PDB file of C-alpha atoms and ligand atoms in Angstrom:
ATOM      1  CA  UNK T   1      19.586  -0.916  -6.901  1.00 86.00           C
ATOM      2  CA  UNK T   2      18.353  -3.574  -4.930  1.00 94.00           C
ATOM      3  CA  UNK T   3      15.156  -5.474  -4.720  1.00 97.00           C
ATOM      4  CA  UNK T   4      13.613  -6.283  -1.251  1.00 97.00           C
ATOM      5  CA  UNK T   5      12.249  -8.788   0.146  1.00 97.00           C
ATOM      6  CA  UNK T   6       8.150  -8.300   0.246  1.00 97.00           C
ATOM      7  CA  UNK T   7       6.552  -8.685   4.040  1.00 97.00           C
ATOM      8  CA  UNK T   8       3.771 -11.357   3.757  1.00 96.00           C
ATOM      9  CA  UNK T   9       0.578 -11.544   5.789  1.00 95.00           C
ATOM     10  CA  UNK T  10       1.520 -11.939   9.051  1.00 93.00           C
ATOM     11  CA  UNK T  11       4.393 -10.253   9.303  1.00 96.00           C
ATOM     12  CA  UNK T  12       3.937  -7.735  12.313  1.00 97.00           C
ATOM     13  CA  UNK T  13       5.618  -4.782  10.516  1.00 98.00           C
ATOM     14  CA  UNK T  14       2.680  -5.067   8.062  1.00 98.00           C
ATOM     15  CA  UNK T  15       0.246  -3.905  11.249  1.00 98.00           C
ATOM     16  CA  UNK T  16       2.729  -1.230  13.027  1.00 98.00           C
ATOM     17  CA  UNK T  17       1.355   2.389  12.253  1.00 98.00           C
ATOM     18  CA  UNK T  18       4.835   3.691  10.570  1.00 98.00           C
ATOM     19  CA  UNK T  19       6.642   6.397  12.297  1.00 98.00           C
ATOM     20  CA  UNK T  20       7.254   9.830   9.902  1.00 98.00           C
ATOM     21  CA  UNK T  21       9.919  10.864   7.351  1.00 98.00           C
ATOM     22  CA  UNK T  22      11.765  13.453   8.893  1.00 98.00           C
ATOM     23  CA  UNK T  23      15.355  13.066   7.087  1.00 98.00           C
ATOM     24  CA  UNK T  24      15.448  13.684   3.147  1.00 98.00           C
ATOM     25  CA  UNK T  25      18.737  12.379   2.765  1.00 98.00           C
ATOM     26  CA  UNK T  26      20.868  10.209   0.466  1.00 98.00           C
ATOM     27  CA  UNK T  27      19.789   6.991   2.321  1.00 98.00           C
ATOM     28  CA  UNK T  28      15.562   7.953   2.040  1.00 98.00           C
ATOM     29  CA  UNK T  29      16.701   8.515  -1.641  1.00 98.00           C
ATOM     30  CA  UNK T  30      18.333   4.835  -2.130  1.00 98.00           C
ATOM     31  CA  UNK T  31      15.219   3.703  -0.261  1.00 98.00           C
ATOM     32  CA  UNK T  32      13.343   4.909  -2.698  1.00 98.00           C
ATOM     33  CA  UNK T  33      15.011   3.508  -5.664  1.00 98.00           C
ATOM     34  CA  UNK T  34      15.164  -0.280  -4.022  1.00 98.00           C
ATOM     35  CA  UNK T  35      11.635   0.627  -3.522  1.00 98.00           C
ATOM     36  CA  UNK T  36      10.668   1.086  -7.240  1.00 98.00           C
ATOM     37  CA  UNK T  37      12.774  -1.562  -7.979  1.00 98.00           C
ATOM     38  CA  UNK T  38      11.116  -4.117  -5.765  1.00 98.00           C
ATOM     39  CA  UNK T  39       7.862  -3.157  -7.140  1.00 98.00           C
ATOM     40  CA  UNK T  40       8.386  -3.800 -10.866  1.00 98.00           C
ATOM     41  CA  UNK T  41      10.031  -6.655 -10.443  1.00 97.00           C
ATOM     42  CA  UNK T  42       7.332  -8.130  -8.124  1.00 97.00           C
ATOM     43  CA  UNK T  43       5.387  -6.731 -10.323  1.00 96.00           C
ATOM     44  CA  UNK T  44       2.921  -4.062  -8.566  1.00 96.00           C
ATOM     45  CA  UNK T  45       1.622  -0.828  -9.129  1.00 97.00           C
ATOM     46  CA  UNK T  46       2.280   0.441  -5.442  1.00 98.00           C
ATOM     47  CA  UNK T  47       5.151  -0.094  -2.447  1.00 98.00           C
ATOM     48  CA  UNK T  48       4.806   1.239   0.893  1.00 98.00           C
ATOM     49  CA  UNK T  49       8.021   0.840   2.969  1.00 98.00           C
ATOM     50  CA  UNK T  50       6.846  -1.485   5.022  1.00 98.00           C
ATOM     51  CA  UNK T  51       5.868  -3.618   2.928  1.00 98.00           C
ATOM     52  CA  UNK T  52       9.786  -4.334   2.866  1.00 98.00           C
ATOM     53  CA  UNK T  53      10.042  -3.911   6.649  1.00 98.00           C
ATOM     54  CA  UNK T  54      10.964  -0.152   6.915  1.00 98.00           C
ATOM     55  CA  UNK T  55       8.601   1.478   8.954  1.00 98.00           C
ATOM     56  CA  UNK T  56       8.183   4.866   7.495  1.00 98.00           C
ATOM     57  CA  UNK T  57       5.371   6.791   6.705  1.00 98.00           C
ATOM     58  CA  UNK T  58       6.456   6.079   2.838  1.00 98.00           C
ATOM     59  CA  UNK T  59       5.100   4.803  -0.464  1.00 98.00           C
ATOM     60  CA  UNK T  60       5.702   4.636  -4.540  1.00 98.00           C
ATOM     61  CA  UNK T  61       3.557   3.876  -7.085  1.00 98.00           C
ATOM     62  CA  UNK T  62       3.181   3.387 -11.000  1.00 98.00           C
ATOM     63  CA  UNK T  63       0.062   3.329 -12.384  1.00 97.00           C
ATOM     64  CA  UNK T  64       0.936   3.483 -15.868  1.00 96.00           C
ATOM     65  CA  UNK T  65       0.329   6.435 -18.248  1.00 95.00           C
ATOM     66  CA  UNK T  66       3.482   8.159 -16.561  1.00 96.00           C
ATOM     67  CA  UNK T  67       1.419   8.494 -13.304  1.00 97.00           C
ATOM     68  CA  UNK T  68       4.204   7.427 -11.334  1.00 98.00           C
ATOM     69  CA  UNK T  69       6.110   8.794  -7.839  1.00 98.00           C
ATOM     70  CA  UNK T  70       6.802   8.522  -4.474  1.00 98.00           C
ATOM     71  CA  UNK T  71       4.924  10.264  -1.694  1.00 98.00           C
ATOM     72  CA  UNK T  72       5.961  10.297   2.055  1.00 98.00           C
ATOM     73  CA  UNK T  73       3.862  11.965   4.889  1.00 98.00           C
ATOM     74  CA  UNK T  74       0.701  11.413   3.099  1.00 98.00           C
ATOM     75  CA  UNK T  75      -2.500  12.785   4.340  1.00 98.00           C
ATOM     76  CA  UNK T  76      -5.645  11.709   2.504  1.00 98.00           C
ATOM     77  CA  UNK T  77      -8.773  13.527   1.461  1.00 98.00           C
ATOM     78  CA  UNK T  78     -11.114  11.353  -0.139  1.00 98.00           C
ATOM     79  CA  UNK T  79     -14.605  11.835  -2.535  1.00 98.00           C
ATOM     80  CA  UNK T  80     -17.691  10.847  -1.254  1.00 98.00           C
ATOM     81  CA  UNK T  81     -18.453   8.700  -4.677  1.00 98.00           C
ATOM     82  CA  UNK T  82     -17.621   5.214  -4.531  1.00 98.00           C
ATOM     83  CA  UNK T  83     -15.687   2.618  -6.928  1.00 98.00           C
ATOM     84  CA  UNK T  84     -16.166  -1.039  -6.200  1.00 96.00           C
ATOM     85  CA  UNK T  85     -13.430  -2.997  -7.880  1.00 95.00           C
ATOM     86  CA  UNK T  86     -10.727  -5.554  -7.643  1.00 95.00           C
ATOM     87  CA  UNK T  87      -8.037  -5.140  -5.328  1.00 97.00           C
ATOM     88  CA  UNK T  88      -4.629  -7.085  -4.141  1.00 97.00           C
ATOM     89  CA  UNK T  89      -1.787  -6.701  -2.590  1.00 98.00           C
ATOM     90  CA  UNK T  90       1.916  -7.942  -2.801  1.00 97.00           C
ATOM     91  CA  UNK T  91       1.661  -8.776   1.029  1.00 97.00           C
ATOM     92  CA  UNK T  92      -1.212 -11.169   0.000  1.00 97.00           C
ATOM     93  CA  UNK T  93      -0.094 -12.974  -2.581  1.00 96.00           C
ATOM     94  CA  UNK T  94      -1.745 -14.575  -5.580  1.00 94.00           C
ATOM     95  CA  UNK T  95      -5.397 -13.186  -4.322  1.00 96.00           C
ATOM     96  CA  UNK T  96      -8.112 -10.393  -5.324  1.00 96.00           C
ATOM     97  CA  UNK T  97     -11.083  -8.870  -3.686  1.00 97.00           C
ATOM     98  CA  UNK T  98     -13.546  -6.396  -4.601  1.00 96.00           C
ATOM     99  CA  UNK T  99     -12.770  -3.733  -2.531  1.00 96.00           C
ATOM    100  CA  UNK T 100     -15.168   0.031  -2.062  1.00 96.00           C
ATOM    101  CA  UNK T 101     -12.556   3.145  -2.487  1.00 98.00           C
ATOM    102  CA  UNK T 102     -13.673   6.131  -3.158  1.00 98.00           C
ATOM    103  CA  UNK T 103     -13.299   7.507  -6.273  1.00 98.00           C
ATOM    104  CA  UNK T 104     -11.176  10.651  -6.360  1.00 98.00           C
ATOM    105  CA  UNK T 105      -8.472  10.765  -3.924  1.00 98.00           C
ATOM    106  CA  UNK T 106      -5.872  14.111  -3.052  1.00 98.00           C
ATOM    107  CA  UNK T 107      -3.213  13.510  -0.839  1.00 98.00           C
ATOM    108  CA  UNK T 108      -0.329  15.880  -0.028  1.00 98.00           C
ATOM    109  CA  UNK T 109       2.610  15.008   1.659  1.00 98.00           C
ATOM    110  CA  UNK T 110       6.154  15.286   0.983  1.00 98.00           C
ATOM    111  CA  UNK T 111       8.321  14.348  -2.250  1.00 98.00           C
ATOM    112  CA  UNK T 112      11.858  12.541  -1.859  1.00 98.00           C
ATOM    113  CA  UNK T 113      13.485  15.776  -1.139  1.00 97.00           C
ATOM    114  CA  UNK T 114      11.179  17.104   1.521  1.00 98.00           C
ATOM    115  CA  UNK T 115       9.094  19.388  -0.649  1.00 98.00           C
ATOM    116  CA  UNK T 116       5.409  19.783  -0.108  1.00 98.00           C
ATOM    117  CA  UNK T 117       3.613  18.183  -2.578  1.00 98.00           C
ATOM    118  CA  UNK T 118      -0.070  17.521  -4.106  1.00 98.00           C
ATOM    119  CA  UNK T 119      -1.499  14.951  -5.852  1.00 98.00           C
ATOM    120  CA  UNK T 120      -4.879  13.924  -7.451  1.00 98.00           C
ATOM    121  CA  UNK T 121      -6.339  10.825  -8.979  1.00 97.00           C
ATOM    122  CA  UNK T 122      -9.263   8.673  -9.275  1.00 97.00           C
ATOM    123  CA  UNK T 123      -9.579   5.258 -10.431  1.00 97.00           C
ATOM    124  CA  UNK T 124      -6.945   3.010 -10.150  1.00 97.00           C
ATOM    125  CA  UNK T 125      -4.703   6.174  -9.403  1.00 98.00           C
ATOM    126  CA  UNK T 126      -6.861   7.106  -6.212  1.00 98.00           C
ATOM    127  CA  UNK T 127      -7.556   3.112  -4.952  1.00 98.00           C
ATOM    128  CA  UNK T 128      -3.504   2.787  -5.189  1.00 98.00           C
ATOM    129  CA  UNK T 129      -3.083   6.144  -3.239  1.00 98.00           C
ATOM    130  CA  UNK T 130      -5.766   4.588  -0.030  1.00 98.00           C
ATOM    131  CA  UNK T 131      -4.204   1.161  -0.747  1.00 98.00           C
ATOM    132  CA  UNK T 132      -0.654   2.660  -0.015  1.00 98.00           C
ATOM    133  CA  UNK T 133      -1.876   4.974   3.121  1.00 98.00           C
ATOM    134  CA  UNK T 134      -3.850   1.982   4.919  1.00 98.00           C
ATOM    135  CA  UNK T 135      -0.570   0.413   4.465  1.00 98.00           C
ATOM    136  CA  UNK T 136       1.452   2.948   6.046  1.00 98.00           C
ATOM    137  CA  UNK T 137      -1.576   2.770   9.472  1.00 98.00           C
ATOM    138  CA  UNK T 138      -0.881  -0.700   9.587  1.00 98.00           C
ATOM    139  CA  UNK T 139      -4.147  -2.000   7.805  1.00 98.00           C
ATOM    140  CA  UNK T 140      -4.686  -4.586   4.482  1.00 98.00           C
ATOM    141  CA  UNK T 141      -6.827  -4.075   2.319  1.00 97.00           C
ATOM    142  CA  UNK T 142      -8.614  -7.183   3.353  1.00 97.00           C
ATOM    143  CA  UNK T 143      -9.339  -5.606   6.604  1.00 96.00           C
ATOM    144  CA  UNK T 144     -12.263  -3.626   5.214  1.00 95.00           C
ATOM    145  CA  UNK T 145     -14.216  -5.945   2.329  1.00 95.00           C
ATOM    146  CA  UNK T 146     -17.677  -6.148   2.433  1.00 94.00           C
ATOM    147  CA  UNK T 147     -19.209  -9.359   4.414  1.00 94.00           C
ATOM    148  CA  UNK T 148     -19.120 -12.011   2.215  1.00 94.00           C
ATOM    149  CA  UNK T 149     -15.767 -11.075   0.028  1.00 95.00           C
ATOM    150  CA  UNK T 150     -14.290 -11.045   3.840  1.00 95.00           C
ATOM    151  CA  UNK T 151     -15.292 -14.499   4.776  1.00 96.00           C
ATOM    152  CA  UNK T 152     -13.967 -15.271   1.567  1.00 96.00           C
ATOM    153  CA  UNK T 153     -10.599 -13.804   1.423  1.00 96.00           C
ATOM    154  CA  UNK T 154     -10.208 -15.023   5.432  1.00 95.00           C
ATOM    155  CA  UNK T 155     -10.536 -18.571   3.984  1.00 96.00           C
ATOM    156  CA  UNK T 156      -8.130 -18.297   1.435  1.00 96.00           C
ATOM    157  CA  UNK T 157      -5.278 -16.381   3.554  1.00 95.00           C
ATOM    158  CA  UNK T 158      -6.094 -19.055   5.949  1.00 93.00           C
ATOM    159  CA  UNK T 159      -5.732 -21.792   3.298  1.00 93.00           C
ATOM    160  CA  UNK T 160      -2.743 -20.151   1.340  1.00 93.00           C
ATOM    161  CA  UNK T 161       0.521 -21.901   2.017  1.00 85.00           C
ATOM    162  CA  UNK T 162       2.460 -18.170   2.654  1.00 86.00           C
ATOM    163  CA  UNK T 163       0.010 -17.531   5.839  1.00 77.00           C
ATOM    164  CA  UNK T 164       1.811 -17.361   9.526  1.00 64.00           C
ATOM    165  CA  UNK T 165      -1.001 -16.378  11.373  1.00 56.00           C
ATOM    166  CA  UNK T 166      -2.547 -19.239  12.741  1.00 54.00           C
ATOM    167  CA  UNK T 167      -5.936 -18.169  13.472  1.00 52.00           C
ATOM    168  CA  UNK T 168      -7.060 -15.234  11.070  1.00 48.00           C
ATOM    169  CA  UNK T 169     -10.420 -12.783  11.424  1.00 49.00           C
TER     170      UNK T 169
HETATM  171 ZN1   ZN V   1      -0.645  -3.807  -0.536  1.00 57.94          ZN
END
């Protein structure tokens, strides 16, 4: 197995919507694995494949408690109740925002040999499952704070030593 290099803010396959998994193959299944491998040694709790510059509508996660997988095609279907709680992301390094999810998440999709699947959380397990799909669209989660934790996580990207983008918001 082989861990990947993490895209960083900036990066322009961070903000490419990612094209489908269509082939469930030995290769996807490799991906996978580097995948999971790249995420506990960064360490996170969620990878989505672009995050290491594949551009496929993929993601894994771990949130502990053996709520762990991979999930590829997702489609989201969210609660109406809220959570407001810290979020970041190993594409923005080092920071944290308080970020609204909803609560309960289902997506289906696809597991890592095509088959339909289902999945449910809330908590951590549902914020991971939006954090991972935004991803996959081509958004951050810092694309979507409240006012003031914007202004302040704009500063800080803009400050922090890993940011390319010259001008940011
Ligand atoms: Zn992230």
């Amino acid at each position: 197995m082989t861990i990947m290099p993490i895209r960083i803010w900036g990066d322009p396959v961070l903000r490419t919507p990612c094209d489908p998994v269509t082939t469930f193959d030995s290769d996807l299944r490799r991906l996978v694995d580097d995948m999971f491998e790249t995420m506990y040694d960064a360490p996170g709790v969620g990878l989505a494949a672009n995050q290491v510059g594949v551009s496929l509508r993929l993601f894994v996660y771990d949130v502990g408690d053996g709520l762990k997988g991979v999930v590829a095609n997702p489609e989201l279907e969210l609660s109406e109740e809220e959570q407001v709680g810290d979020e970041g992301c190993l594409s923005v390094p080092g920071l944290a925002y308080n970020r609204r999810r909803a609560m309960h998440a289902t997506v289906t999709g696809q597991d890592v040999n095509g088959e339909p699947l289902t999945l449910t959380g809330s908590g951590l397990l549902a914020r991971c499952f939006q954090h991972e799909t935004d991803h996959i669209n081509g958004e951050l989660y810092v694309d979507k704070l409240d006012r003031d934790e914007r202004k302040a996580a704009l500063k800080a990207i803009r400050e922090a030593d890993w940011a390319r983008e010259p001008s940011v918001g």
